[in-house]
mmCIF file of C-alpha atoms in Angstrom:
data_model
loop_
_atom_site.group_PDB
_atom_site.id
_atom_site.type_symbol
_atom_site.label_atom_id
_atom_site.label_comp_id
_atom_site.label_asym_id
_atom_site.label_seq_id
_atom_site.Cartn_x
_atom_site.Cartn_y
_atom_site.Cartn_z
ATOM 1 C CA MET A 102 7.823 45.361 -63.603
ATOM 2 C CA ALA A 103 4.964 42.998 -64.280
ATOM 3 C CA ASP A 104 1.444 43.293 -63.002
ATOM 4 C CA PRO A 105 1.193 41.662 -59.515
ATOM 5 C CA ALA A 106 -1.910 39.753 -60.619
ATOM 6 C CA ARG A 107 0.010 38.321 -63.576
ATOM 7 C CA ALA A 108 2.895 37.354 -61.301
ATOM 8 C CA ARG A 109 0.473 35.575 -58.956
ATOM 9 C CA LYS A 110 -1.148 33.699 -61.863
ATOM 10 C CA LEU A 111 2.270 32.661 -63.138
ATOM 11 C CA ALA A 112 3.261 31.503 -59.654
ATOM 12 C CA ASP A 113 0.081 29.430 -59.378
ATOM 13 C CA ARG A 114 0.700 27.907 -62.816
ATOM 14 C CA ILE A 115 4.306 27.039 -61.914
ATOM 15 C CA LYS A 116 3.086 25.421 -58.697
ATOM 16 C CA VAL A 117 0.671 23.193 -60.622
ATOM 17 C CA ILE A 118 3.246 22.273 -63.287
ATOM 18 C CA ILE A 119 5.917 21.285 -60.763
ATOM 19 C CA ALA A 120 3.441 19.388 -58.575
ATOM 20 C CA LYS A 121 2.175 17.391 -61.567
ATOM 21 C CA ARG A 122 5.724 16.624 -62.688
ATOM 22 C CA LEU A 123 6.706 15.446 -59.221
ATOM 23 C CA ASP A 124 3.521 13.375 -59.064
ATOM 24 C CA ARG A 125 4.542 11.597 -62.277
ATOM 25 C CA GLY A 126 7.842 10.936 -60.558
ATOM 26 C CA LEU A 127 11.515 11.621 -60.985
ATOM 27 C CA ARG A 128 14.050 8.841 -61.337
ATOM 28 C CA ASP A 129 15.810 9.847 -58.155
ATOM 29 C CA PRO A 130 15.557 7.469 -55.188
ATOM 30 C CA ARG A 131 16.385 10.304 -52.768
ATOM 31 C CA LEU A 132 13.097 12.053 -53.518
ATOM 32 C CA GLY A 133 10.706 11.655 -50.596
ATOM 33 C CA PHE A 134 7.034 12.473 -50.138
ATOM 34 C CA VAL A 135 7.068 16.105 -51.351
ATOM 35 C CA THR A 136 4.284 18.665 -51.244
ATOM 36 C CA ILE A 137 4.631 21.978 -53.079
ATOM 37 C CA THR A 138 3.124 24.547 -50.699
ATOM 38 C CA ASP A 139 3.735 27.851 -52.482
ATOM 39 C CA VAL A 140 5.565 29.586 -55.302
ATOM 40 C CA GLN A 141 6.639 33.217 -55.273
ATOM 41 C CA VAL A 142 7.698 34.971 -58.450
ATOM 42 C CA THR A 143 9.711 38.187 -58.505
ATOM 43 C CA GLY A 144 8.149 41.305 -59.990
ATOM 44 C CA ASP A 145 10.101 40.977 -63.248
ATOM 45 C CA LEU A 146 9.034 37.303 -63.610
ATOM 46 C CA GLN A 147 12.680 36.206 -63.840
ATOM 47 C CA HIS A 148 12.989 34.172 -60.652
ATOM 48 C CA ALA A 149 10.629 31.773 -58.864
ATOM 49 C CA THR A 150 11.079 30.464 -55.345
ATOM 50 C CA VAL A 151 9.314 27.143 -54.838
ATOM 51 C CA PHE A 152 8.419 26.284 -51.237
ATOM 52 C CA TYR A 153 7.967 22.621 -50.391
ATOM 53 C CA THR A 154 7.496 20.332 -47.408
ATOM 54 C CA VAL A 155 8.712 16.774 -46.980
ATOM 55 C CA TYR A 156 6.963 14.200 -44.853
ATOM 56 C CA GLY A 157 9.582 12.165 -43.024
ATOM 57 C CA THR A 158 12.838 12.360 -41.138
ATOM 58 C CA ASP A 159 15.678 14.849 -41.427
ATOM 59 C CA GLU A 160 17.625 12.449 -43.660
ATOM 60 C CA GLU A 161 14.672 12.257 -46.059
ATOM 61 C CA ARG A 162 14.464 16.064 -46.082
ATOM 62 C CA GLU A 163 18.149 16.352 -46.945
ATOM 63 C CA GLY A 164 17.847 13.694 -49.650
ATOM 64 C CA THR A 165 14.812 15.401 -51.139
ATOM 65 C CA ALA A 166 16.608 18.768 -51.146
ATOM 66 C CA ALA A 167 19.502 17.201 -53.049
ATOM 67 C CA ALA A 168 17.127 15.474 -55.491
ATOM 68 C CA LEU A 169 15.249 18.717 -56.198
ATOM 69 C CA LYS A 170 18.509 20.590 -56.694
ATOM 70 C CA ALA A 171 19.639 17.931 -59.171
ATOM 71 C CA ALA A 172 16.282 18.042 -60.997
ATOM 72 C CA THR A 173 16.067 21.842 -61.203
ATOM 73 C CA GLY A 174 17.025 21.898 -64.902
ATOM 74 C CA LEU A 175 14.461 19.250 -65.791
ATOM 75 C CA LEU A 176 11.724 21.032 -63.832
ATOM 76 C CA ARG A 177 12.637 24.396 -65.369
ATOM 77 C CA THR A 178 12.382 22.861 -68.840
ATOM 78 C CA GLU A 179 8.966 21.458 -67.930
ATOM 79 C CA VAL A 180 7.852 24.883 -66.689
ATOM 80 C CA GLY A 181 9.156 26.574 -69.859
ATOM 81 C CA LYS A 182 7.146 24.212 -72.068
ATOM 82 C CA ASN A 183 3.898 24.850 -70.199
ATOM 83 C CA ILE A 184 3.834 28.612 -69.627
ATOM 84 C CA THR A 185 3.264 31.383 -72.123
ATOM 85 C CA ALA A 186 5.878 33.802 -70.776
ATOM 86 C CA ARG A 187 8.673 34.943 -73.072
ATOM 87 C CA LEU A 188 11.348 33.939 -70.568
ATOM 88 C CA THR A 189 11.341 30.933 -68.260
ATOM 89 C CA PRO A 190 12.053 31.935 -64.663
ATOM 90 C CA THR A 191 14.902 30.342 -62.765
ATOM 91 C CA LEU A 192 13.777 27.996 -60.001
ATOM 92 C CA GLU A 193 14.975 27.909 -56.430
ATOM 93 C CA PHE A 194 13.664 25.306 -54.011
ATOM 94 C CA GLN A 195 13.185 26.363 -50.397
ATOM 95 C CA LEU A 196 12.139 24.015 -47.587
ATOM 96 C CA ASP A 197 8.975 25.417 -46.035
ATOM 97 C CA ALA A 198 9.011 25.549 -42.230
ATOM 98 C CA ILE A 199 5.218 25.647 -41.816
ATOM 99 C CA PRO A 200 4.889 22.237 -40.088
ATOM 100 C CA GLU A 201 7.643 23.016 -37.588
ATOM 101 C CA ASN A 202 6.199 26.477 -36.891
ATOM 102 C CA ALA A 203 2.708 25.023 -36.444
ATOM 103 C CA ALA A 204 4.030 22.424 -33.990
ATOM 104 C CA HIS A 205 5.867 25.137 -32.045
ATOM 105 C CA ILE A 206 2.709 27.277 -31.873
ATOM 106 C CA GLU A 207 0.704 24.261 -30.675
ATOM 107 C CA ASP A 208 3.278 23.665 -27.918
ATOM 108 C CA LEU A 209 3.057 27.309 -26.845
ATOM 109 C CA LEU A 210 -0.750 27.202 -26.775
ATOM 110 C CA ARG A 211 -0.705 23.980 -24.724
ATOM 111 C CA GLU A 212 1.710 25.566 -22.245
ATOM 112 C CA ALA A 213 -0.505 28.678 -21.990
ATOM 113 C CA ARG A 214 -3.569 26.499 -21.289
ATOM 114 C CA GLU A 215 -1.661 24.648 -18.544
ATOM 115 C CA ARG A 216 -0.590 27.927 -16.951
ATOM 116 C CA ASP A 217 -4.139 29.303 -17.142
ATOM 117 C CA THR A 218 -5.421 26.164 -15.411
ATOM 118 C CA ALA A 219 -2.787 26.530 -12.673
ATOM 119 C CA VAL A 220 -3.666 30.196 -12.136
ATOM 120 C CA ALA A 221 -7.388 29.366 -11.997
ATOM 121 C CA GLY A 222 -6.640 26.710 -9.360
ATOM 122 C CA LEU A 223 -4.710 29.215 -7.261
ATOM 123 C CA ALA A 224 -7.443 31.833 -7.628
ATOM 124 C CA ALA A 225 -10.155 29.409 -6.506
ATOM 125 C CA GLY A 226 -8.656 29.025 -3.018
ATOM 126 C CA ALA A 227 -7.408 32.597 -2.641
ATOM 127 C CA VAL A 228 -8.628 34.996 0.019
ATOM 128 C CA TYR A 229 -8.399 38.756 -0.009
ATOM 129 C CA ALA A 230 -5.493 40.337 1.896
ATOM 130 C CA GLY A 231 -7.713 43.189 3.056
ATOM 131 C CA ASP A 232 -11.343 44.003 2.525
ATOM 132 C CA GLU A 233 -13.162 42.268 -0.286
ATOM 133 C CA ASP A 234 -14.018 45.643 -1.796
ATOM 134 C CA PRO A 235 -11.064 48.037 -1.303
ATOM 135 C CA TYR A 236 -12.916 51.182 -2.438
ATOM 136 C CA VAL A 237 -13.995 53.757 0.190
ATOM 137 C CA LYS A 238 -17.735 54.087 0.529
ATOM 138 C CA PRO A 239 -19.720 56.811 2.258
ATOM 139 C CA ARG A 240 -20.410 56.001 5.867
ATOM 140 C CA ASP A 241 -23.906 55.341 7.101
ATOM 141 C CA LEU A 242 -24.460 57.714 10.017
ATOM 142 C CA ASP A 243 -26.368 56.501 13.034
ATOM 143 C CA ASP A 244 -29.319 58.605 14.209
ATOM 144 C CA ASP A 245 -27.269 60.205 17.022
ATOM 145 C CA GLU A 246 -24.387 61.041 14.665
ATOM 146 C CA ALA A 247 -26.849 62.420 12.077
ATOM 147 C CA ASP A 248 -28.379 64.766 14.714
ATOM 148 C CA GLU A 249 -24.912 65.986 15.747
ATOM 149 C CA ALA A 250 -23.988 66.597 12.103
ATOM 150 C CA ASP A 251 -27.191 68.590 11.557
ATOM 151 C CA GLU A 252 -26.465 70.718 14.632
ATOM 152 C CA ALA A 253 -22.897 71.334 13.430
ATOM 153 C CA ASP A 254 -24.236 72.457 10.027
ATOM 154 C CA GLU A 255 -26.703 74.850 11.689
ATOM 155 C CA GLU A 256 -24.011 76.462 13.832
ATOM 156 C CA GLU A 257 -21.965 77.379 10.804
#
């Protein structure tokens, strides 16, 4: 098992190598506007999962996935030439769902804000069902009641 710091450095290096190679271009018309978001390398440095996003429609995502799968050998060769590891890791491309997850979270936050606004509107016009302060407080005794209470205490 390799050092986790070494695995992270290798993953970062693979990310840069693949991004530069894709920036120079592949001769595949299916390849869309791709961004490499992350690379994760296994502990034994034998396998690398490359996460990417594609700007565009679902058809462009599917085309880009097919183009990356077809170019895996070329990209692995490029990685092997530019790293100092004894073995070149296998590459697996995985579509990153970060944009979709971020959009879903934004929708949930917007819905929560709308509900909070609705609740605040209802609370503004609300009246208490009973007393405003429901806690029992000690009674203030009138002077006559205070005298009677003192007499009752003296009799005991």
